[in-house]
Coordinates of C-alpha atoms and ligand atoms in Angstrom, one line a residue:
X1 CA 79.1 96.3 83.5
X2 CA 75.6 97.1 84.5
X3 CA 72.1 95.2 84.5
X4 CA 71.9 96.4 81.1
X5 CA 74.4 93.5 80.4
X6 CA 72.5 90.5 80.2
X7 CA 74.2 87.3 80.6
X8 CA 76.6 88.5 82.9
X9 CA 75.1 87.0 85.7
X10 CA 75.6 83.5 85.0
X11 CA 79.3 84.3 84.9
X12 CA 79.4 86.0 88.0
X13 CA 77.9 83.0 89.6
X14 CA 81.7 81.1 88.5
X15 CA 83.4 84.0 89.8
X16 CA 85.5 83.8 93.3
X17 CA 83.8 86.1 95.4
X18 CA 85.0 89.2 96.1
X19 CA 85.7 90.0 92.7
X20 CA 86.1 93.1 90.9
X21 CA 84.8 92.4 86.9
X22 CA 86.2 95.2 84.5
X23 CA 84.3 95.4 81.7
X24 CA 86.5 96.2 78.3
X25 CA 83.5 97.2 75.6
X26 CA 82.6 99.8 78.3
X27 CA 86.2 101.1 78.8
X28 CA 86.3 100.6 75.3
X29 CA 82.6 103.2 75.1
X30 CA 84.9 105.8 77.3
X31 CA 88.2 105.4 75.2
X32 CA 85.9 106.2 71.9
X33 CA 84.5 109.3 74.1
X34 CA 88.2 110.5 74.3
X35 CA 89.7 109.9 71.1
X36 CA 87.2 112.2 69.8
X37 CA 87.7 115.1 72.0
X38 CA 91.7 114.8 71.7
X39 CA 90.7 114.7 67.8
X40 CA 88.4 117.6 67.8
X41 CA 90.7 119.6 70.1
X42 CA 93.8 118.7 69.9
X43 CA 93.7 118.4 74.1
X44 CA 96.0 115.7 75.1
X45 CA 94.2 113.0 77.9
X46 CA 96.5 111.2 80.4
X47 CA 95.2 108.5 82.7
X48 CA 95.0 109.2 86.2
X49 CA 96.8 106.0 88.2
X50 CA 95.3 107.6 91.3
X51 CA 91.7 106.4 90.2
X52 CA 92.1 103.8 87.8
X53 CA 95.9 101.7 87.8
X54 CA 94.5 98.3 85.9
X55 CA 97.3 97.8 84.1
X56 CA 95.9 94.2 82.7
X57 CA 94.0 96.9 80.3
X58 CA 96.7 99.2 79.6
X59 CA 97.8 97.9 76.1
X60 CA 93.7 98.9 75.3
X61 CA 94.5 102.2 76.9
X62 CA 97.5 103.1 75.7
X63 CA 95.5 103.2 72.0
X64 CA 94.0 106.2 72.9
X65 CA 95.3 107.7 76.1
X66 CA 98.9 109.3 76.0
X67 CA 100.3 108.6 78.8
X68 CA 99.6 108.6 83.1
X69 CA 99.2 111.6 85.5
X70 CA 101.2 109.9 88.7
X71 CA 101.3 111.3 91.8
X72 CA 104.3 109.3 93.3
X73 CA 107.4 107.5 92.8
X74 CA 105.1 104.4 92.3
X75 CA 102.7 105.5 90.2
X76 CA 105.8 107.0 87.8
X77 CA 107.2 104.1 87.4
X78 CA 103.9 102.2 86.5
X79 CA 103.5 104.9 84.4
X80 CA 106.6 104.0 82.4
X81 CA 104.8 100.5 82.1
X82 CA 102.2 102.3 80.4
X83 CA 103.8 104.6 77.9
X84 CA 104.0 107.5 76.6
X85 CA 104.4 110.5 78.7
X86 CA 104.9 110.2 82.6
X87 CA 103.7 113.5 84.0
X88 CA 103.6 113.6 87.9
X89 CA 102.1 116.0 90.3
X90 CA 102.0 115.7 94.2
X91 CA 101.6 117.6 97.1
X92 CA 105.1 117.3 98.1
X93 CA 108.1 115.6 96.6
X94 CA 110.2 113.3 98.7
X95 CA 114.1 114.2 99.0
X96 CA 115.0 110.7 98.5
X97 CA 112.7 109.9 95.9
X98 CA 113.1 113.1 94.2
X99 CA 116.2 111.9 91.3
X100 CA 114.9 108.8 90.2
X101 CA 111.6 110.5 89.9
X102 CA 112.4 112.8 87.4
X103 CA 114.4 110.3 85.6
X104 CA 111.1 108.8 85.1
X105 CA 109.0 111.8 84.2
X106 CA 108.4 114.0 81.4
X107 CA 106.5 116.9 83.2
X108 CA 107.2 117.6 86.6
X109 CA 104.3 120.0 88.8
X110 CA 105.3 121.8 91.8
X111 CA 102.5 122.1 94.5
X112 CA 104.6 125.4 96.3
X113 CA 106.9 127.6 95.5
X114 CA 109.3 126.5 98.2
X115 CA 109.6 122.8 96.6
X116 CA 110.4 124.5 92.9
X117 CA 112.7 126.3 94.9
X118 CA 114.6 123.5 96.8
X119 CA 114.5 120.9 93.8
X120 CA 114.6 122.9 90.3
X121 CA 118.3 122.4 90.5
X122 CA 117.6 118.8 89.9
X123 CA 115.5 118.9 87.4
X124 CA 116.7 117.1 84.1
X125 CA 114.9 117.4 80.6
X126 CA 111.7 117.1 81.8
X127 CA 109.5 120.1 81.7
X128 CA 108.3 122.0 85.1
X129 CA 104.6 123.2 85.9
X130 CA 103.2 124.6 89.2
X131 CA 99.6 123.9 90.5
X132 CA 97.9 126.8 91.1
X133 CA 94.8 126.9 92.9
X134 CA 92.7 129.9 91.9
X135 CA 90.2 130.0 95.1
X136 CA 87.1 128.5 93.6
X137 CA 85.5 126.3 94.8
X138 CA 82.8 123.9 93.0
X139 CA 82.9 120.5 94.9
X140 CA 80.4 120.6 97.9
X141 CA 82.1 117.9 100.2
X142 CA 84.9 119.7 101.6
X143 CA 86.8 116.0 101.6
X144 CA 86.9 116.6 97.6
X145 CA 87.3 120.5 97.6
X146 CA 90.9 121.2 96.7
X147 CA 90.0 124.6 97.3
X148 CA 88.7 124.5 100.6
X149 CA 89.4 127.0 102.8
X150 CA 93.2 126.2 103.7
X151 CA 94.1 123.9 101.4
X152 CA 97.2 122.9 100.9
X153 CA 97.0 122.1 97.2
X154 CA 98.0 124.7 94.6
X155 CA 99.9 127.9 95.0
X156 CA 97.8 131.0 94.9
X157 CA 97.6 134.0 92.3
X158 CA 99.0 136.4 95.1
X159 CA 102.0 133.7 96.2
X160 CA 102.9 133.9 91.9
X161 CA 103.0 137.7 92.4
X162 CA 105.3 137.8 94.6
X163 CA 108.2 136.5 92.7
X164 CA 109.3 135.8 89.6
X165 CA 107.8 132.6 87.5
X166 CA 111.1 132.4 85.5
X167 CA 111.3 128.7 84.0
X168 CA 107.8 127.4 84.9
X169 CA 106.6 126.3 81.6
X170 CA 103.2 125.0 82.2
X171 CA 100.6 125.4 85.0
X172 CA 97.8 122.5 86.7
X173 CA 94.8 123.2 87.8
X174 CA 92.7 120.0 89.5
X175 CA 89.8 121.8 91.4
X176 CA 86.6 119.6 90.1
X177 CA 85.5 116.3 91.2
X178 CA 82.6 114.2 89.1
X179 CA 81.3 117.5 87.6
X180 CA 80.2 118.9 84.5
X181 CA 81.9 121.4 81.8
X182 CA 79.6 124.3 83.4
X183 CA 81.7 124.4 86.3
X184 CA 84.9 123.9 84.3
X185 CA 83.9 127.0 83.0
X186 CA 83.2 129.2 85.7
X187 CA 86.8 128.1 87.0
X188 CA 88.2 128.7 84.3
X189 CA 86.9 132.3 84.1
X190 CA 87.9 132.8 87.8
X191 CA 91.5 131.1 86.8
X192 CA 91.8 133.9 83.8
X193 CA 91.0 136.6 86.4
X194 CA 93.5 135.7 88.7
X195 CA 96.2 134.1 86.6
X196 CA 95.6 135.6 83.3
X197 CA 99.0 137.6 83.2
X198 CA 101.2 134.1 83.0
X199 CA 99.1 132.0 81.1
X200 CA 100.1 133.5 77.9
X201 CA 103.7 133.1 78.9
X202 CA 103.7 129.1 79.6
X203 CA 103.8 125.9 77.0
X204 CA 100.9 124.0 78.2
X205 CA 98.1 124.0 80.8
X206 CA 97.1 121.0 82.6
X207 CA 92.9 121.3 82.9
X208 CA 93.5 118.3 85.5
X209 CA 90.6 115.6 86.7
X210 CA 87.0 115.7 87.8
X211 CA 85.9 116.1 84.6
X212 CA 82.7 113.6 84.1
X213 CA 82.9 113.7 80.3
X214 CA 82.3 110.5 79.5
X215 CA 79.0 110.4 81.8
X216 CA 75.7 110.3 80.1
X217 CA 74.3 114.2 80.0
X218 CA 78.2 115.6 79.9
X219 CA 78.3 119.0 77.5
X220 CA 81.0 117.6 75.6
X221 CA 80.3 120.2 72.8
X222 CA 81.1 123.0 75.9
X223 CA 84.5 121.2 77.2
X224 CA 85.5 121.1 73.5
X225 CA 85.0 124.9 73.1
X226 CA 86.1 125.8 76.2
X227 CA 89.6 124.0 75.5
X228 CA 89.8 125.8 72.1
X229 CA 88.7 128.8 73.5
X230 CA 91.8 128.4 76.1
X231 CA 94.0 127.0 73.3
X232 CA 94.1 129.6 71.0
X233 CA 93.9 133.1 73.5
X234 CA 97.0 132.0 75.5
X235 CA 98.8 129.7 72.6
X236 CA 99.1 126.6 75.3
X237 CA 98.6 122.8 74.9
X238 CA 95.9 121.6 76.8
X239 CA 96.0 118.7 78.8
X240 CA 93.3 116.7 80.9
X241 CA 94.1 113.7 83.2
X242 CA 90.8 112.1 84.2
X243 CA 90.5 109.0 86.8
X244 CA 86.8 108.7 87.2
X245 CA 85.9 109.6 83.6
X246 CA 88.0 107.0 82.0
X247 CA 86.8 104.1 83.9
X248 CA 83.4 105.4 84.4
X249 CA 80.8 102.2 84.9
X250 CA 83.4 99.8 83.4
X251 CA 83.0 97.0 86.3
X252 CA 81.5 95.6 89.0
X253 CA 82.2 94.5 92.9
X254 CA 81.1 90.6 92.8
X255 CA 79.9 89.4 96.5
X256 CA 78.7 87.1 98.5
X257 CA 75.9 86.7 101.3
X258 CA 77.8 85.4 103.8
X259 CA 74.8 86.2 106.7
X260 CA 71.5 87.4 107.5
X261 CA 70.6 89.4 111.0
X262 CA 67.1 89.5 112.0
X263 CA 67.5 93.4 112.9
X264 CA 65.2 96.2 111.9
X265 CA 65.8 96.2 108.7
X266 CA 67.3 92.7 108.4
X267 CA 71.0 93.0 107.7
X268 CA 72.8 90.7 105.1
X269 CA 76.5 90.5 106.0
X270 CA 78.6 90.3 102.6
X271 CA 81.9 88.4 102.0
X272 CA 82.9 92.4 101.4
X273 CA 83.3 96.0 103.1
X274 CA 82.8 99.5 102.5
X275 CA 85.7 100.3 104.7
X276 CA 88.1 97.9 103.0
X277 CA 87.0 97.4 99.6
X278 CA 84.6 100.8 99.1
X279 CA 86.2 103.2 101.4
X280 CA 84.6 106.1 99.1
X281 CA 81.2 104.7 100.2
X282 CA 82.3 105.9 103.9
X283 CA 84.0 109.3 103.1
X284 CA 82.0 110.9 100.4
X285 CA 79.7 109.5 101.7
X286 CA 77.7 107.7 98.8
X287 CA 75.2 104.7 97.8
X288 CA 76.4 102.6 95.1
X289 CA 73.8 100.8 93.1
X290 CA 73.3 97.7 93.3
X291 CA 71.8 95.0 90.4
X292 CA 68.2 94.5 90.4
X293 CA 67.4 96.4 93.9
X294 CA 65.5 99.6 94.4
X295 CA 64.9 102.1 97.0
X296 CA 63.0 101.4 100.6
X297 CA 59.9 100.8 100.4
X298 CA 60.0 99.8 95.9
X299 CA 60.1 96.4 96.7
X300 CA 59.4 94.0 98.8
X301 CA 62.3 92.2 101.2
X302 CA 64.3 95.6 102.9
X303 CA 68.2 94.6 104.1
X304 CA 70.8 96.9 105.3
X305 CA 73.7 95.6 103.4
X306 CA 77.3 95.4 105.8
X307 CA 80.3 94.7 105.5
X308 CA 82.4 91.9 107.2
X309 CA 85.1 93.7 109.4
X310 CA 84.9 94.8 113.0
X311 CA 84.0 98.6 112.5
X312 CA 80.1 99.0 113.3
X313 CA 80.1 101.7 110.4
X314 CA 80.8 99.0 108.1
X315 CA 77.5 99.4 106.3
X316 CA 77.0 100.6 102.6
X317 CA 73.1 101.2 102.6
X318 CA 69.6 99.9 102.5
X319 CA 68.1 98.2 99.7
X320 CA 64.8 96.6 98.7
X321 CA 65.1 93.3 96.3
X322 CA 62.5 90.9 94.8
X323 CA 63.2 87.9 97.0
X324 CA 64.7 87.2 100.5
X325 CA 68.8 87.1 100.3
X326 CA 70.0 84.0 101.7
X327 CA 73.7 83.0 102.6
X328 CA 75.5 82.1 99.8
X329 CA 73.4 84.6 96.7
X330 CA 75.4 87.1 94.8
X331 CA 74.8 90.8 95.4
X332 CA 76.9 93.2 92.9
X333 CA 77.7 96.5 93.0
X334 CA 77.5 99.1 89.8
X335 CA 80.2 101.2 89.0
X336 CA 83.2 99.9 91.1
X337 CA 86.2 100.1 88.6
X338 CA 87.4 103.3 89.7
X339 CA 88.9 104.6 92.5
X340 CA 87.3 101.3 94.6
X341 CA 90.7 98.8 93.3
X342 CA 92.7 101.5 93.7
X343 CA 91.6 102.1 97.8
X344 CA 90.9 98.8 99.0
X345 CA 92.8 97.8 102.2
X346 CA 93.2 94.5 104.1
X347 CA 91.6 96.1 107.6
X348 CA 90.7 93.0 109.7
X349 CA 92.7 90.4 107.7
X350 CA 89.7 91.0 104.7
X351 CA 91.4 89.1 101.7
X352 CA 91.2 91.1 98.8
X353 CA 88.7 91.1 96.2
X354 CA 90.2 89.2 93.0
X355 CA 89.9 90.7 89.4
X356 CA 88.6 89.5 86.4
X357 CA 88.2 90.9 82.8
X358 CA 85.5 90.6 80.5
X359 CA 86.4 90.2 77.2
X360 CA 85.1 93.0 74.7
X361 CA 85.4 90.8 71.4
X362 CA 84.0 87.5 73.2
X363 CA 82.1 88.6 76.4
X364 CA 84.0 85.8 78.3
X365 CA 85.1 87.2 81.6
X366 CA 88.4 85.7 83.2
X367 CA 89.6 86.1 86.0
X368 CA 93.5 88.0 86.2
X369 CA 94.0 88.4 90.0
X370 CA 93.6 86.4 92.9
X371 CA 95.3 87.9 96.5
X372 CA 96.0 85.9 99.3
X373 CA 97.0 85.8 102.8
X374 CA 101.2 86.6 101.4
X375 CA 99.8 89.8 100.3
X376 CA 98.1 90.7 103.4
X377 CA 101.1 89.5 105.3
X378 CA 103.4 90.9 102.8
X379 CA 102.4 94.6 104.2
X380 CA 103.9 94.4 107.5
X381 CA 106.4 93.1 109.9
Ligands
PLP401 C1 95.8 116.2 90.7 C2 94.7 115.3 90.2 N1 94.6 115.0 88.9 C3 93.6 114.1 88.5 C4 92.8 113.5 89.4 C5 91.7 112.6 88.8 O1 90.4 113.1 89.1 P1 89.1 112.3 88.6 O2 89.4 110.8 88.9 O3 88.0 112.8 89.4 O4 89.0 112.6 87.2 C6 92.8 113.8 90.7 C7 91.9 113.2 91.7 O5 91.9 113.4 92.9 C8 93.9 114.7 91.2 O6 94.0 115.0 92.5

């Protein structure tokens, strides 16, 4: 939901507060995106838990999306509340976990060697990949860059050559984060380079997340070329499992002015907090927009807007609005549906943010979720 929505405020002012509000004709705008790429291509798209687990929407979502990437034991068996196919790739696999993962999977991904090794024994109809990392890197924050120097994530083109690939049917690749098909391309030229003498021997490749296709400005025309173009040289199904791009400006983060601090700017303390409820605000770091405020210095009343917990860093960014804030006025947050529900903590005893729905057919938003003190206390001992 954005400010292009009008009417949504009125509702938001019924809302409890936190509240995340997942809009459903804008998941609905990103699903269409996707329906016609898998058309046009053939790819197949999974959903991503890590970024986007609403699973009040996943009857929409199933529709179009064919199953969940998972990257846990968890996020497998949510995925099986989904549907479809339950593919799952981590950076290490428990030895515990590991049988009832795989009963619970239909594509298992290896992150080393050494773990195909230790559990391929126990592997049961399910079909195995390795994530390879081919040493390109296009993310500038290191944070995001699984192909920093070091990483940890993928096995390299020289660790393959060494032995033999004998029963890895499928290969992942998850190097981009928020970025355009021009850099899925120069990976994937890099990826041929160093990889090209096994792709032609596997059953599918996994083109991973990070894609931003359903952002305004994406070069869908060059994704969809650049899957055919992989497609048909190395005979391989093609599949993509996006977080971001599937809940891509479908909701909102709700809050409340709880105070005002005469400082220099003025703060406004919100009922919120980047380190609980926006922890990407903190790490990436980024400034999330915020409805009907500009830049410094655009209009007239300046506040630093903070959060409510103990941590002095607990501040998401200065923003100019029309009028004064004053305890107890609404100040919401664009483009918190992703990756935001999926983070949020209860650091300081923060309750956290409930969830609400806005109805595509009616525009009436309810509210699913509410969390209390059980769940805060419900995570330790
Ligand atoms: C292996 C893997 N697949 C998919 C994704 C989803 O990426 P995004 O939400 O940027 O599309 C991630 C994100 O970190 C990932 O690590």
């Amino acid at each position: 939901m954005t400010p292009r929505d009008a009417g949504a405020d009125a509702a938001w002012a019924d809302l409890p507060s936190p509240c995340y509000v997942i809009d459903e004709a804008a998941l609905e705008r990103n699903l269409a995106v996707i329906e016609r790429l898998q058309e046009e291509t053939g790819a197949r798209v999974l959903l991503a838990l890590k970024g986007f687990a609403a699973w009040a929407l996943f009857p929409r979502m199933r529709r179009v999306l064919r199953g969940v990437a998972a990257s846990s034991l968890n996020e497998a068996r949510l995925g099986r509340e989904f549907g479809g196919e339950v593919h799952v790739c981590a950076p290490a696999y428990r030895d515990d976990e590991f049988d009832e993962l795989v009963k619970l999977c239909d594509h298992v991904t290896f992150n080393s060697l050494g773990q195909w090794h230790r559990f391929r024994e126990r592997l049961t109809d399910v079909q195995t990949g390795l994530r390879i990392n081919p040493k390109h890197s296009e993310v500038r924050v290191a944070l995001y860059d699984p192909c920093a120097p070091s990483s940890r994530l993928g096995v390299t083109s020289a660790e393959c050559a060494a032995q033999s690939l004998d029963g890895i049917e499928g290969m992942h690749l998850h190097t981009l984060c928020g970025l355009g098909a021009d850099a899925l391309e120069r990976t994937l030229d890099v990826t041929e380079r160093r990889f090209g003498r096994w792709l032609g021997r596997l059953r599918w490749v996994n083109l991973g997340g990070g894609h931003r296709l359903t952002a305004p400005g994406y070069d869908l025309a060059r994704l969809t070329s650049l899957i055919e173009r992989w497609r048909c040289r190395f005979d391989v199904d093609i599949l993509l499992e996006p977080g971001e791009a599937v809940a891509f400006e479908c909701g909102v983060l709700v809050t409340t002015v709880l105070d005002v601090v005469h400082r220099d700017p003025d703060v406004a303390i919100l009922d919120t907090s980047a380190s609980a409820h926006m922890p990407d605000v903190l790490e990436m770091p980024y400034r999330p927009p915020v409805t009907g405020s500009g830049e410094p210095g655009e209009k007239p009343h300046l506040y630093r807007l903070a959060g409510v917990t103990c941590l002095a860093g607990d501040v998401i960014g200065d923003y100019a609005f029309d009028e004064p804030l004053r305890p107890g006025d609404r100040v919401v947050f664009e483009d918190m549906a992703h990756y935001t529900m999926v983070k949020n903590t209860t650091f300081n005893g923060v309750g956290l943010p409930a969830i609400a729905v806005r109805d595509a057919a009616t525009g009436a938003t309810r509210v699913v979720r509410q969390f209390g003190y059980e769940d805060y206390r419900g995570r330790l001992s």
